[in-house]
Tab-separated table of C-alpha atoms in Angstrom:
chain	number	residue	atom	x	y	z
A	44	UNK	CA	-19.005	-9.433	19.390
A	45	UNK	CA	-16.784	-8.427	16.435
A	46	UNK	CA	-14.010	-10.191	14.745
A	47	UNK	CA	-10.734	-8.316	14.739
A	48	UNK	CA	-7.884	-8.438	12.712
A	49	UNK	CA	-4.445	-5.585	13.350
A	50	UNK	CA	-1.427	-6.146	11.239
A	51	UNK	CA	1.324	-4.709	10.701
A	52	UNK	CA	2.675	-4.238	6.595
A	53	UNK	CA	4.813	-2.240	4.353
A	54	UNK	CA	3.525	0.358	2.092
A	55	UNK	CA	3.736	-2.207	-0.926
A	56	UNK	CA	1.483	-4.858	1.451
A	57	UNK	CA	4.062	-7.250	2.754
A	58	UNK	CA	2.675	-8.911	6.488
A	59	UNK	CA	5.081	-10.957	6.237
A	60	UNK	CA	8.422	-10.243	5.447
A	61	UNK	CA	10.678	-13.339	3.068
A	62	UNK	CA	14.044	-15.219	4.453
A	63	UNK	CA	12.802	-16.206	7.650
A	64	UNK	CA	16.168	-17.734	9.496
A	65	UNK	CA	17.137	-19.223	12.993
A	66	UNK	CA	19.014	-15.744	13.558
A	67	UNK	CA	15.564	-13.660	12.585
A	68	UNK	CA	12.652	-16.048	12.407
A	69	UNK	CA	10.142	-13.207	11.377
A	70	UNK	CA	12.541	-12.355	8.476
A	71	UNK	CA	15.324	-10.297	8.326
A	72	UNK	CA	13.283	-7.217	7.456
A	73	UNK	CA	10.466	-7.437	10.716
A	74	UNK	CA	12.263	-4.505	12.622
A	75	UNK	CA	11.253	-2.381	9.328
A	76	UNK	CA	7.619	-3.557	9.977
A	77	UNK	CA	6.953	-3.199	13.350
A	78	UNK	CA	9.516	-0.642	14.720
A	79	UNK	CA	7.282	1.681	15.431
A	80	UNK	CA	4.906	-0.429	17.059
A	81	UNK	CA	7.516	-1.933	19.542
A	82	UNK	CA	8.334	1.867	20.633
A	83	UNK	CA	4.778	2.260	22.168
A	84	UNK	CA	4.098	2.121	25.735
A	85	UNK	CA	1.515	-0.495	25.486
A	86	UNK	CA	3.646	-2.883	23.721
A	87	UNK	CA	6.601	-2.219	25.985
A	88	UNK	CA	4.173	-2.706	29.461
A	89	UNK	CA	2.393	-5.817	27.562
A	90	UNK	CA	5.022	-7.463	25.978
A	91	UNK	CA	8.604	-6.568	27.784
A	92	UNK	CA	6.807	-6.186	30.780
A	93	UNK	CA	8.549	-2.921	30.974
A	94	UNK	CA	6.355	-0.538	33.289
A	95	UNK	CA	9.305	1.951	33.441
A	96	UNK	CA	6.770	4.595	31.303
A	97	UNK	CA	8.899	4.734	28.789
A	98	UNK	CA	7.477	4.105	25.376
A	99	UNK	CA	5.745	6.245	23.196
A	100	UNK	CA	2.402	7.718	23.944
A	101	UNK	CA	0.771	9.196	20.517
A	102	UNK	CA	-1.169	8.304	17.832
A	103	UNK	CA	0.515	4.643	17.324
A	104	UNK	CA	0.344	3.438	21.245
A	105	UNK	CA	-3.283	4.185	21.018
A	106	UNK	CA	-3.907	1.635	18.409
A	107	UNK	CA	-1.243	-0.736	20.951
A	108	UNK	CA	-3.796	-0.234	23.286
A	109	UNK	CA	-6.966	-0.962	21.285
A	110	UNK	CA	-5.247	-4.037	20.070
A	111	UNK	CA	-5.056	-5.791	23.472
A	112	UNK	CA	-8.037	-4.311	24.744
A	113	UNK	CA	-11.702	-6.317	24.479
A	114	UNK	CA	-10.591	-9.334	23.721
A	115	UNK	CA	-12.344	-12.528	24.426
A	116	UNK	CA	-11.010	-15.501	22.129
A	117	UNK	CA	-7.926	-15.423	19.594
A	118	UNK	CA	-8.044	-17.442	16.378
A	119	UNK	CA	-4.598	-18.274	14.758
A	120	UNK	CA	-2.528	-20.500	12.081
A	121	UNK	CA	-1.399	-24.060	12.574
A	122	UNK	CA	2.366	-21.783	11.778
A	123	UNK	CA	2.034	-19.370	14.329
A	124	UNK	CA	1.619	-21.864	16.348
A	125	UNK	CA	4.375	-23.682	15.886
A	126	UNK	CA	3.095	-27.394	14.395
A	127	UNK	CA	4.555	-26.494	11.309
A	128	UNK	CA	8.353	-26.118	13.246
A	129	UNK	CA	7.610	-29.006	15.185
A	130	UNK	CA	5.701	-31.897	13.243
A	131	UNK	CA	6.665	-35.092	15.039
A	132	UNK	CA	6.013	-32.997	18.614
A	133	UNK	CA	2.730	-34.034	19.443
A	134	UNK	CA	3.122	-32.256	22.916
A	135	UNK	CA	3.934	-29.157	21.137
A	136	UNK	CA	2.601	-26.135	23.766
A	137	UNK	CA	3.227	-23.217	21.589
A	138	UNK	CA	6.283	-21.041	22.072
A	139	UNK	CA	5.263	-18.717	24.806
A	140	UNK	CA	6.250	-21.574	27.593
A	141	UNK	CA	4.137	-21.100	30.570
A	142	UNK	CA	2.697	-17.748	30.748
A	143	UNK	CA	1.476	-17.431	26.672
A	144	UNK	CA	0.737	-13.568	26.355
A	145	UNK	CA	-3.056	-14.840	25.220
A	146	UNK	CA	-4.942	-15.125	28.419
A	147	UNK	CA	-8.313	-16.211	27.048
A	148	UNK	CA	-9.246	-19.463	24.575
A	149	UNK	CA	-7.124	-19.452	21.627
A	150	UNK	CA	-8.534	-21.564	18.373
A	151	UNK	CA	-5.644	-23.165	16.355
A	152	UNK	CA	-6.270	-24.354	13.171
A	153	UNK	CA	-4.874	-27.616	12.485
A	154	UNK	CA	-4.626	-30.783	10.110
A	155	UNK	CA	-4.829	-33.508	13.043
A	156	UNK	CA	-7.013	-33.729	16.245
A	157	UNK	CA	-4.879	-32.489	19.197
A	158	UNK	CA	-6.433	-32.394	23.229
A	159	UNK	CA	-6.884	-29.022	24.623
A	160	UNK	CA	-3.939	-27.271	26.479
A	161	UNK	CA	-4.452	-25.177	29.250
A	162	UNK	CA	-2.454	-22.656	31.266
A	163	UNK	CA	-2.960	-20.843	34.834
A	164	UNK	CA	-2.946	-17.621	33.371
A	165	UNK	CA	-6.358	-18.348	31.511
A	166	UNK	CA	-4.762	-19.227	27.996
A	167	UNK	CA	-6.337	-22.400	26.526
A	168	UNK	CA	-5.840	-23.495	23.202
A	169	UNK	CA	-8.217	-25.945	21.449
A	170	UNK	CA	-7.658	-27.155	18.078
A	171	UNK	CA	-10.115	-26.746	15.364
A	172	UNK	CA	-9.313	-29.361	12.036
A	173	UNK	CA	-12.633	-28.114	10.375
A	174	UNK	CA	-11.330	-24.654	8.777
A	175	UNK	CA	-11.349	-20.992	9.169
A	176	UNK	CA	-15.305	-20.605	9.406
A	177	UNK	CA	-15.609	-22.800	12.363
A	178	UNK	CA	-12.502	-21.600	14.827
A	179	UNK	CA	-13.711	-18.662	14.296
A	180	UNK	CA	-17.450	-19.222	15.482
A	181	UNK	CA	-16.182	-21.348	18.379
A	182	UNK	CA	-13.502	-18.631	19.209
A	183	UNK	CA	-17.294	-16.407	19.311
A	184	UNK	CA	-18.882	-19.205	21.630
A	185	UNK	CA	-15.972	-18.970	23.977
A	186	UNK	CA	-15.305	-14.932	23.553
A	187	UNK	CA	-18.063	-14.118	26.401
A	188	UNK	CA	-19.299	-11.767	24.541
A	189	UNK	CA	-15.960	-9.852	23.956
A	190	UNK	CA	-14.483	-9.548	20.040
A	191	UNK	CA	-12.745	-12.281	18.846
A	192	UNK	CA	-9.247	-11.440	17.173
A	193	UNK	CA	-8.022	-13.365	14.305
A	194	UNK	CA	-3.913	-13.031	15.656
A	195	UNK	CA	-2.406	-14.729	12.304
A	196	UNK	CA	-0.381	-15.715	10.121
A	197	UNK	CA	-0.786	-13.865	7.340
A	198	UNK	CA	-2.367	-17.015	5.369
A	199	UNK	CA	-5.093	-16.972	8.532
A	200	UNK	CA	-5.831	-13.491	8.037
A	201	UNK	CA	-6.179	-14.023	4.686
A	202	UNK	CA	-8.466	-16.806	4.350
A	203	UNK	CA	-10.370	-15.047	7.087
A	204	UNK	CA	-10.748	-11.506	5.018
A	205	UNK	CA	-11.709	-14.055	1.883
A	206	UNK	CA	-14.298	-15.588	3.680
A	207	UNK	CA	-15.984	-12.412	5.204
A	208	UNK	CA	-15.348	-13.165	8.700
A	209	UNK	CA	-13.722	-9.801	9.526
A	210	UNK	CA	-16.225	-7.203	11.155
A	211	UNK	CA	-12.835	-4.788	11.625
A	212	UNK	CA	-9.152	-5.012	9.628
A	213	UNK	CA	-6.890	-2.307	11.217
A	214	UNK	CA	-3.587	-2.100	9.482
A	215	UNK	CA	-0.264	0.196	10.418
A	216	UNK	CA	1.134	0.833	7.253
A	217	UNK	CA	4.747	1.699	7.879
A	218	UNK	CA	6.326	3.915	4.641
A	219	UNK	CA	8.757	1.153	3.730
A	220	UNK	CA	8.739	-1.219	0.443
A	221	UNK	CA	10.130	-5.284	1.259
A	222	UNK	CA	9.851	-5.830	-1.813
A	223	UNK	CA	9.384	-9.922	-1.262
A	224	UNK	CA	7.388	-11.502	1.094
A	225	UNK	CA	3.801	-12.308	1.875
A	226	UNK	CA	1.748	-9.500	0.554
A	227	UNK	CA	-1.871	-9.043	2.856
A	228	UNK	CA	-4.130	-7.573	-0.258
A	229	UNK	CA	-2.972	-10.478	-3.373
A	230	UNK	CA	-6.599	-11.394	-4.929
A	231	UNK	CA	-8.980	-9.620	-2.247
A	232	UNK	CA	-10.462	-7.459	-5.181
A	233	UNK	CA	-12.593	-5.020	-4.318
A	234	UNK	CA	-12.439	-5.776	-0.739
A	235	UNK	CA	-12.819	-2.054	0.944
A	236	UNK	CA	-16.442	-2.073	-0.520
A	237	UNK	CA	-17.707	-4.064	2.059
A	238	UNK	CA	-16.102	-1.589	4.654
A	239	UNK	CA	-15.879	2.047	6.086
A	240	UNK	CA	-12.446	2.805	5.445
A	241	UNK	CA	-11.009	5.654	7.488
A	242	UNK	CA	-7.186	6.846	7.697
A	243	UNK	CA	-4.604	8.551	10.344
A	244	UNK	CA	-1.068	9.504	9.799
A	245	UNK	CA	0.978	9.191	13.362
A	246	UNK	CA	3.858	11.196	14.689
A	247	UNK	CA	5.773	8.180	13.717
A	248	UNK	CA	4.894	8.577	9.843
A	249	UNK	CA	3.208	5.220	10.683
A	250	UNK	CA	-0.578	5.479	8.713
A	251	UNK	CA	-3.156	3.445	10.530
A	252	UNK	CA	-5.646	2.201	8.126
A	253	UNK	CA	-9.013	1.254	9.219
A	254	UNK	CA	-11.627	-1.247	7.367
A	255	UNK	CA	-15.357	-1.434	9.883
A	256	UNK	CA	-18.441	-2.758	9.023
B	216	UNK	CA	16.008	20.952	-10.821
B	217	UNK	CA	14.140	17.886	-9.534
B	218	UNK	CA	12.646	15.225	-11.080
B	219	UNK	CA	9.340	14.649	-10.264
B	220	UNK	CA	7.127	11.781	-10.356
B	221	UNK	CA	3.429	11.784	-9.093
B	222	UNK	CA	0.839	8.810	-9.225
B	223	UNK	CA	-2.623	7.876	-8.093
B	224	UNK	CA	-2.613	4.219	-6.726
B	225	UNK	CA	-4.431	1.772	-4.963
B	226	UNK	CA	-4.036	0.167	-1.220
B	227	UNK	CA	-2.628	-2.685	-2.814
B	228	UNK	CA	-0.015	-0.615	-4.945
B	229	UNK	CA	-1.732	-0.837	-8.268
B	230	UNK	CA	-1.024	2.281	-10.818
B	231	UNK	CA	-2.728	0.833	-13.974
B	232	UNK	CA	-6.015	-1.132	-13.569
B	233	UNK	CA	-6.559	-4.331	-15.699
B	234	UNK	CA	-8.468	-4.940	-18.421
B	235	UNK	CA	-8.247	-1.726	-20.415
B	236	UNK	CA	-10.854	-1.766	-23.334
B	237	UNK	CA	-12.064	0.330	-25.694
B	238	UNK	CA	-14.590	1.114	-23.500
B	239	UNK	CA	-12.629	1.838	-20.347
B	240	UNK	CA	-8.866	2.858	-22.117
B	241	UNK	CA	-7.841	3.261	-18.347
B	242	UNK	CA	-9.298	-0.316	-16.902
B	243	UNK	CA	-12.664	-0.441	-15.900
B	244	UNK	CA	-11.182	0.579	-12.155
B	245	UNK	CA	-9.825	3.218	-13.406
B	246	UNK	CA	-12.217	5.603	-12.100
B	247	UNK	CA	-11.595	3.948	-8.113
B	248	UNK	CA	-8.041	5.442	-8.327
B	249	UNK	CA	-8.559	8.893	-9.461
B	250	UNK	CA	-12.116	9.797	-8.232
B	251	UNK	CA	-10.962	12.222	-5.884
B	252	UNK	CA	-8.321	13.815	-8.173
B	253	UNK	CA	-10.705	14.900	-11.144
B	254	UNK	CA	-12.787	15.827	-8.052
B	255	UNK	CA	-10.709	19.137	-7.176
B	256	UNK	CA	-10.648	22.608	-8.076
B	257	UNK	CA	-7.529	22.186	-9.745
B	258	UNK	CA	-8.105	19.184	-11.795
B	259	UNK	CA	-11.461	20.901	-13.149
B	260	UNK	CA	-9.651	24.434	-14.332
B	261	UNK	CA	-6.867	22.676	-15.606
B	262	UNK	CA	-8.062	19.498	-17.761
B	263	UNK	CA	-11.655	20.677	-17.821
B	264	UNK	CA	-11.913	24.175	-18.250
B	265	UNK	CA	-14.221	24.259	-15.871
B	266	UNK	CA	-13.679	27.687	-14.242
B	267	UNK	CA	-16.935	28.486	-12.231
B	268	UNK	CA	-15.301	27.111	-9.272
B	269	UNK	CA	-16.849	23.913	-8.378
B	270	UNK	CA	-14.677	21.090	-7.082
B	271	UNK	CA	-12.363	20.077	-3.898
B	272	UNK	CA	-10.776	22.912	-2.561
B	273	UNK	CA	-8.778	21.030	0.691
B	274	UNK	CA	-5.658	18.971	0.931
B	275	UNK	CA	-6.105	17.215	-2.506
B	276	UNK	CA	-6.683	20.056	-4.418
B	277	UNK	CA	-3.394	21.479	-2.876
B	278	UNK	CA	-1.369	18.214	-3.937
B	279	UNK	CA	-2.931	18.632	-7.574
B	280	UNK	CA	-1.827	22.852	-7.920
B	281	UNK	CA	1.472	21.315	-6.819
B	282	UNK	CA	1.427	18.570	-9.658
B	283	UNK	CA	0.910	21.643	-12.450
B	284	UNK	CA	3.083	23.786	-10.758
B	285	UNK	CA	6.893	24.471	-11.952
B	286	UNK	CA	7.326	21.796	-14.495
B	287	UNK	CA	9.713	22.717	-17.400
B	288	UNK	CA	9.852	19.413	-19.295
B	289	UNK	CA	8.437	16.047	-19.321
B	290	UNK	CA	9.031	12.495	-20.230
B	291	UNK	CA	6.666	9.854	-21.387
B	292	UNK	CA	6.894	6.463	-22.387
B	293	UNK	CA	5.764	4.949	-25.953
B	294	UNK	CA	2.508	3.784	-24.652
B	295	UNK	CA	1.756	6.625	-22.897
B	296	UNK	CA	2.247	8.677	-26.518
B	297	UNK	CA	0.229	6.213	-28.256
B	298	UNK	CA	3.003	4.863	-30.682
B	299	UNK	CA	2.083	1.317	-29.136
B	300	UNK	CA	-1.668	1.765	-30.171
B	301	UNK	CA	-0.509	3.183	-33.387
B	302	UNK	CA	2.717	1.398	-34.984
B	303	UNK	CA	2.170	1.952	-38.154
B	304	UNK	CA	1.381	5.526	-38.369
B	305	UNK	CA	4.767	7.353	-38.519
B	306	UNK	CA	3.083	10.609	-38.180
B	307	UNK	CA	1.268	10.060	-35.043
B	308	UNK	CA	0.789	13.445	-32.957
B	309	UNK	CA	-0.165	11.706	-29.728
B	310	UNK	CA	-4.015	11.894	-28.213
B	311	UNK	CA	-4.475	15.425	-27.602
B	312	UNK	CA	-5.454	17.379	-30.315
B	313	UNK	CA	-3.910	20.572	-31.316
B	314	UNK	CA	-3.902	21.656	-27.466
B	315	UNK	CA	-1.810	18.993	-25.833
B	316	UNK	CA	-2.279	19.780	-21.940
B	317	UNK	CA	1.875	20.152	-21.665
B	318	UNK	CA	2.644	23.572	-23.115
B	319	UNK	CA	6.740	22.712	-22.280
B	320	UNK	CA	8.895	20.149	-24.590
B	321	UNK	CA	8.175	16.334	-23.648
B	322	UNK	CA	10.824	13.273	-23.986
B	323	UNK	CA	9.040	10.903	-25.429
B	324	UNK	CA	10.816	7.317	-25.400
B	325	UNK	CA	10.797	5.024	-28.234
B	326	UNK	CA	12.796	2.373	-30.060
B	327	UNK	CA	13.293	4.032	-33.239
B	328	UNK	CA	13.842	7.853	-34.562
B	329	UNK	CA	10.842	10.447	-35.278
B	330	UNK	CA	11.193	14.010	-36.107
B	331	UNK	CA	10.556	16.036	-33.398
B	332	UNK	CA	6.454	17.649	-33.611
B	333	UNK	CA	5.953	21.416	-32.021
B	334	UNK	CA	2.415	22.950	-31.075
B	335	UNK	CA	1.861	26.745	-31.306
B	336	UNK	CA	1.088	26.117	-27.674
B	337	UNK	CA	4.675	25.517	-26.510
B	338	UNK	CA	4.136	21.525	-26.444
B	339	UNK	CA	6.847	20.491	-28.175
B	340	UNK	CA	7.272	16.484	-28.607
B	341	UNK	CA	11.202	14.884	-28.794
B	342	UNK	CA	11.862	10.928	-29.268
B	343	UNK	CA	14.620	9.602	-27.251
B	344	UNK	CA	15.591	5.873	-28.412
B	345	UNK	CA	18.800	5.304	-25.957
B	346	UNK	CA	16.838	4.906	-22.667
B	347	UNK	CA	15.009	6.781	-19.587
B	348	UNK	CA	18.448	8.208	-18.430
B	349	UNK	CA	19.004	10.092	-21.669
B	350	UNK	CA	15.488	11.018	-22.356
B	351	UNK	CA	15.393	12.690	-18.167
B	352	UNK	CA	19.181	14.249	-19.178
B	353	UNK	CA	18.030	15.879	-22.565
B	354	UNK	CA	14.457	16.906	-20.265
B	355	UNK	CA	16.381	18.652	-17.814
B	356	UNK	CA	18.430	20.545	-20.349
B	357	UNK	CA	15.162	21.851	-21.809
B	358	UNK	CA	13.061	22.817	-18.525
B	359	UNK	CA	14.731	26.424	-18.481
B	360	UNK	CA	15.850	25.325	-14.548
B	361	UNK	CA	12.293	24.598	-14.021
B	362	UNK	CA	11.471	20.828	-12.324
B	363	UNK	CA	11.195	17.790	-14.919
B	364	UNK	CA	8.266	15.566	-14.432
B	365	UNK	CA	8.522	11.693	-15.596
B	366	UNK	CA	4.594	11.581	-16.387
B	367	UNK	CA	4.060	7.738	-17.029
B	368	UNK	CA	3.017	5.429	-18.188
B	369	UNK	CA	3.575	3.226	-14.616
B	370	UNK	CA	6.768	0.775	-16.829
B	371	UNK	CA	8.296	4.090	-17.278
B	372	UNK	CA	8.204	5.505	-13.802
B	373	UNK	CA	9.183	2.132	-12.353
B	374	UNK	CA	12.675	2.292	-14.634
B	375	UNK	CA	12.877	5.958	-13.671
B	376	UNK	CA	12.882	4.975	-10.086
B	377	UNK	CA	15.016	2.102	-10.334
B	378	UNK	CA	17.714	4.251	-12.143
B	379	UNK	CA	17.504	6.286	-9.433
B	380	UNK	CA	16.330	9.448	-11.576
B	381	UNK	CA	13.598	10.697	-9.044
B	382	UNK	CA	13.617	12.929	-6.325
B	383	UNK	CA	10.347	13.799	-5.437
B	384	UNK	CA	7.333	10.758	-5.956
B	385	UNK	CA	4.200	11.902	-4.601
B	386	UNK	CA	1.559	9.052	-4.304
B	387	UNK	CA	-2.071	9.828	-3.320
B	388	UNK	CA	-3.136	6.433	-2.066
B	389	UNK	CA	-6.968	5.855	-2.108
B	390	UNK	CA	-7.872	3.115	-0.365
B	391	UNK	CA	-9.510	0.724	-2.458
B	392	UNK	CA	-8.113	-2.720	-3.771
B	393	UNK	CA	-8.166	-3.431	-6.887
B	394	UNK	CA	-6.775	-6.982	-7.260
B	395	UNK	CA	-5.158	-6.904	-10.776
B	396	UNK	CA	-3.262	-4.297	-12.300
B	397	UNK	CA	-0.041	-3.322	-12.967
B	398	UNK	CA	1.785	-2.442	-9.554
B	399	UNK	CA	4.187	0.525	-8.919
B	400	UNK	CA	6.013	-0.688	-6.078
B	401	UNK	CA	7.183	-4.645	-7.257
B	402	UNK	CA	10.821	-5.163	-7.005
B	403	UNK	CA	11.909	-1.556	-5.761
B	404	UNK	CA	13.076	-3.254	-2.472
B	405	UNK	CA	13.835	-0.511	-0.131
B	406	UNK	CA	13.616	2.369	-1.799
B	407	UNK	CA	12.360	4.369	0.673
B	408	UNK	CA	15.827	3.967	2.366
B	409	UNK	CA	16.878	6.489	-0.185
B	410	UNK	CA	14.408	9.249	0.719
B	411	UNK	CA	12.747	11.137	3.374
B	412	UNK	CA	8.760	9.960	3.678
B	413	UNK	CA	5.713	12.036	4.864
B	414	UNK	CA	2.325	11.227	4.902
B	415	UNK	CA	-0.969	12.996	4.953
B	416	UNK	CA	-4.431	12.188	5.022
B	417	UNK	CA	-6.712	14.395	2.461
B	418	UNK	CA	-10.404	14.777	3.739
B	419	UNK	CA	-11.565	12.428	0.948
B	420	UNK	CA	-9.866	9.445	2.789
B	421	UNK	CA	-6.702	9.636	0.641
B	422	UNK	CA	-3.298	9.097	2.127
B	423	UNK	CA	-0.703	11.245	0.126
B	424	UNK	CA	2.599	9.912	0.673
B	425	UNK	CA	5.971	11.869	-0.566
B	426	UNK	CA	9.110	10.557	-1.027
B	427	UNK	CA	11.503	13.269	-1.138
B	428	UNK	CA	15.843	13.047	-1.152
């Protein structure tokens, strides 16, 4: 069992780009992150649903691929979740309606107690009010053996990487600079020396960046 | 002509460690960033005058012949010439001796007027005190048609890239974070938008990365 974390940032180490708005709620700048990862084949037959074969099929969809494979347990934000949206909703079931793309446990890190939510398509999310350290070794408890990814925000990921819960940090670094937003690396000093770090350039100019134990 | 910038950074975008000291004039991190520079072929002939051919001889010794080849003139900022460490001493000659690595005329900015100082070995050192533009103008009026480099230090490159002076930056990006520093890419907000970006990964685990109009 390994704890994963894949993001996608800009060559100056924004995950998450600033201005988030009603009209583009990742901020106005997400197509410049993840362009090249929505061109893939995976994420097109994963995410649109879109088994047309279109989609790319090089050095980027094989990360895609990687990143949905293994899984056994997510980990994520009380943000990405959507409690921070929705505070007074204590029904609140996530924004992926009925079919959340998740299909296994999924830890959310929260404030309050909240009762479990589950879905036919194997999603569950439990809520974990005890920090980082423990969603992530019930997310291992529930993973069956498979990795356990840490999904996000950015803060999540963060706190995670701080904490030295990551076995296995894959970044796509796409050759753009934001400028503003939430930079990934801010105070992680000296973090590669706990890791094997090992780089690829794709067709896309995308360069995958690898961190293993 | 082109101007020419090229840089050794960090993951995490940082071109000048922290904490330089008399010690460690570059940061104590310094070494991180530039390990597999002074580690080529090139690097050793050129600054070392070490000729018995020892050192890197794959893609990052090819980036570092490229850095010493075709430059006509340079530009510096004040720190980078020393004036900062030195204020007082009007006839400061710079670090290098009586063998300053350049061997073509170099801009140096600064806030008040010095007499130009010439080296039999074709250095020849000019003060510009009315800004970067002027001092890369007068620099590409001296290169003889050859490319202008804007050498550092990193405040210098950053207002040579927000002017919009450069048309080549070449970062080799080794991927370590360092935390603190002084970062290269903070408040260029899409600047990639106004060049053409490769990548390439060296077989020390580098990523070189080339902005090019």
């Amino acid at each position: 069992m390994a704890v994963r974390v894949d993001l996608n940032i800009s060559l100056d180490g924004v995950a998450a780009p600033a201005d988030p708005s009603p009209q583009n709620p990742m901020g106005a700048d997400w197509g410049l992150l993840v362009e090249d990862y929505m061109a893939t084949r995976t994420f097109r037959e994963r995410v649109f649903g879109d088994f047309s074969g279109s989609g790319t099929t090089g050095v980027d969809d094989r990360y895609a691929a990687a990143y949905f494979d293994g899984i056994g347990a997510e980990v994520m934000g009380a943000g990405m979740f959507g409690i921070h949206a929705f505070p007074d909703d204590p029904d609140w079931r996530g924004w992926w309606g009925d079919d959340p793309p998740f299909r296994v446990p999924v830890l959310v890190l929260t404030h309050s107690e909240r009762a479990p939510i589950a879905f036919a398509n194997g999603t569950r999310f439990e809520f974990v009010s005890t920090g980082i350290e423990d969603a992530v070794r019930r997310a291992g408890e529930l993973s069956g053996g498979a990795d356990v990814r840490v999904g996000g925000g950015v803060a999540t990921v963060r706190s995670a990487l701080a904490a030295g819960l990551v076995d296995r940090l894959h970044v796509a670094v796409r050759p753009v600079i934001l400028g503003r937003g939430t930079r990934l690396w801010d105070d992680l000093t000296h973090l590669h020396a706990h890791y094997r770090v090992t780089s690829e350039v794709a067709e896309s100019g995308v360069v995958h960046v690898t961190f293993e134990r």
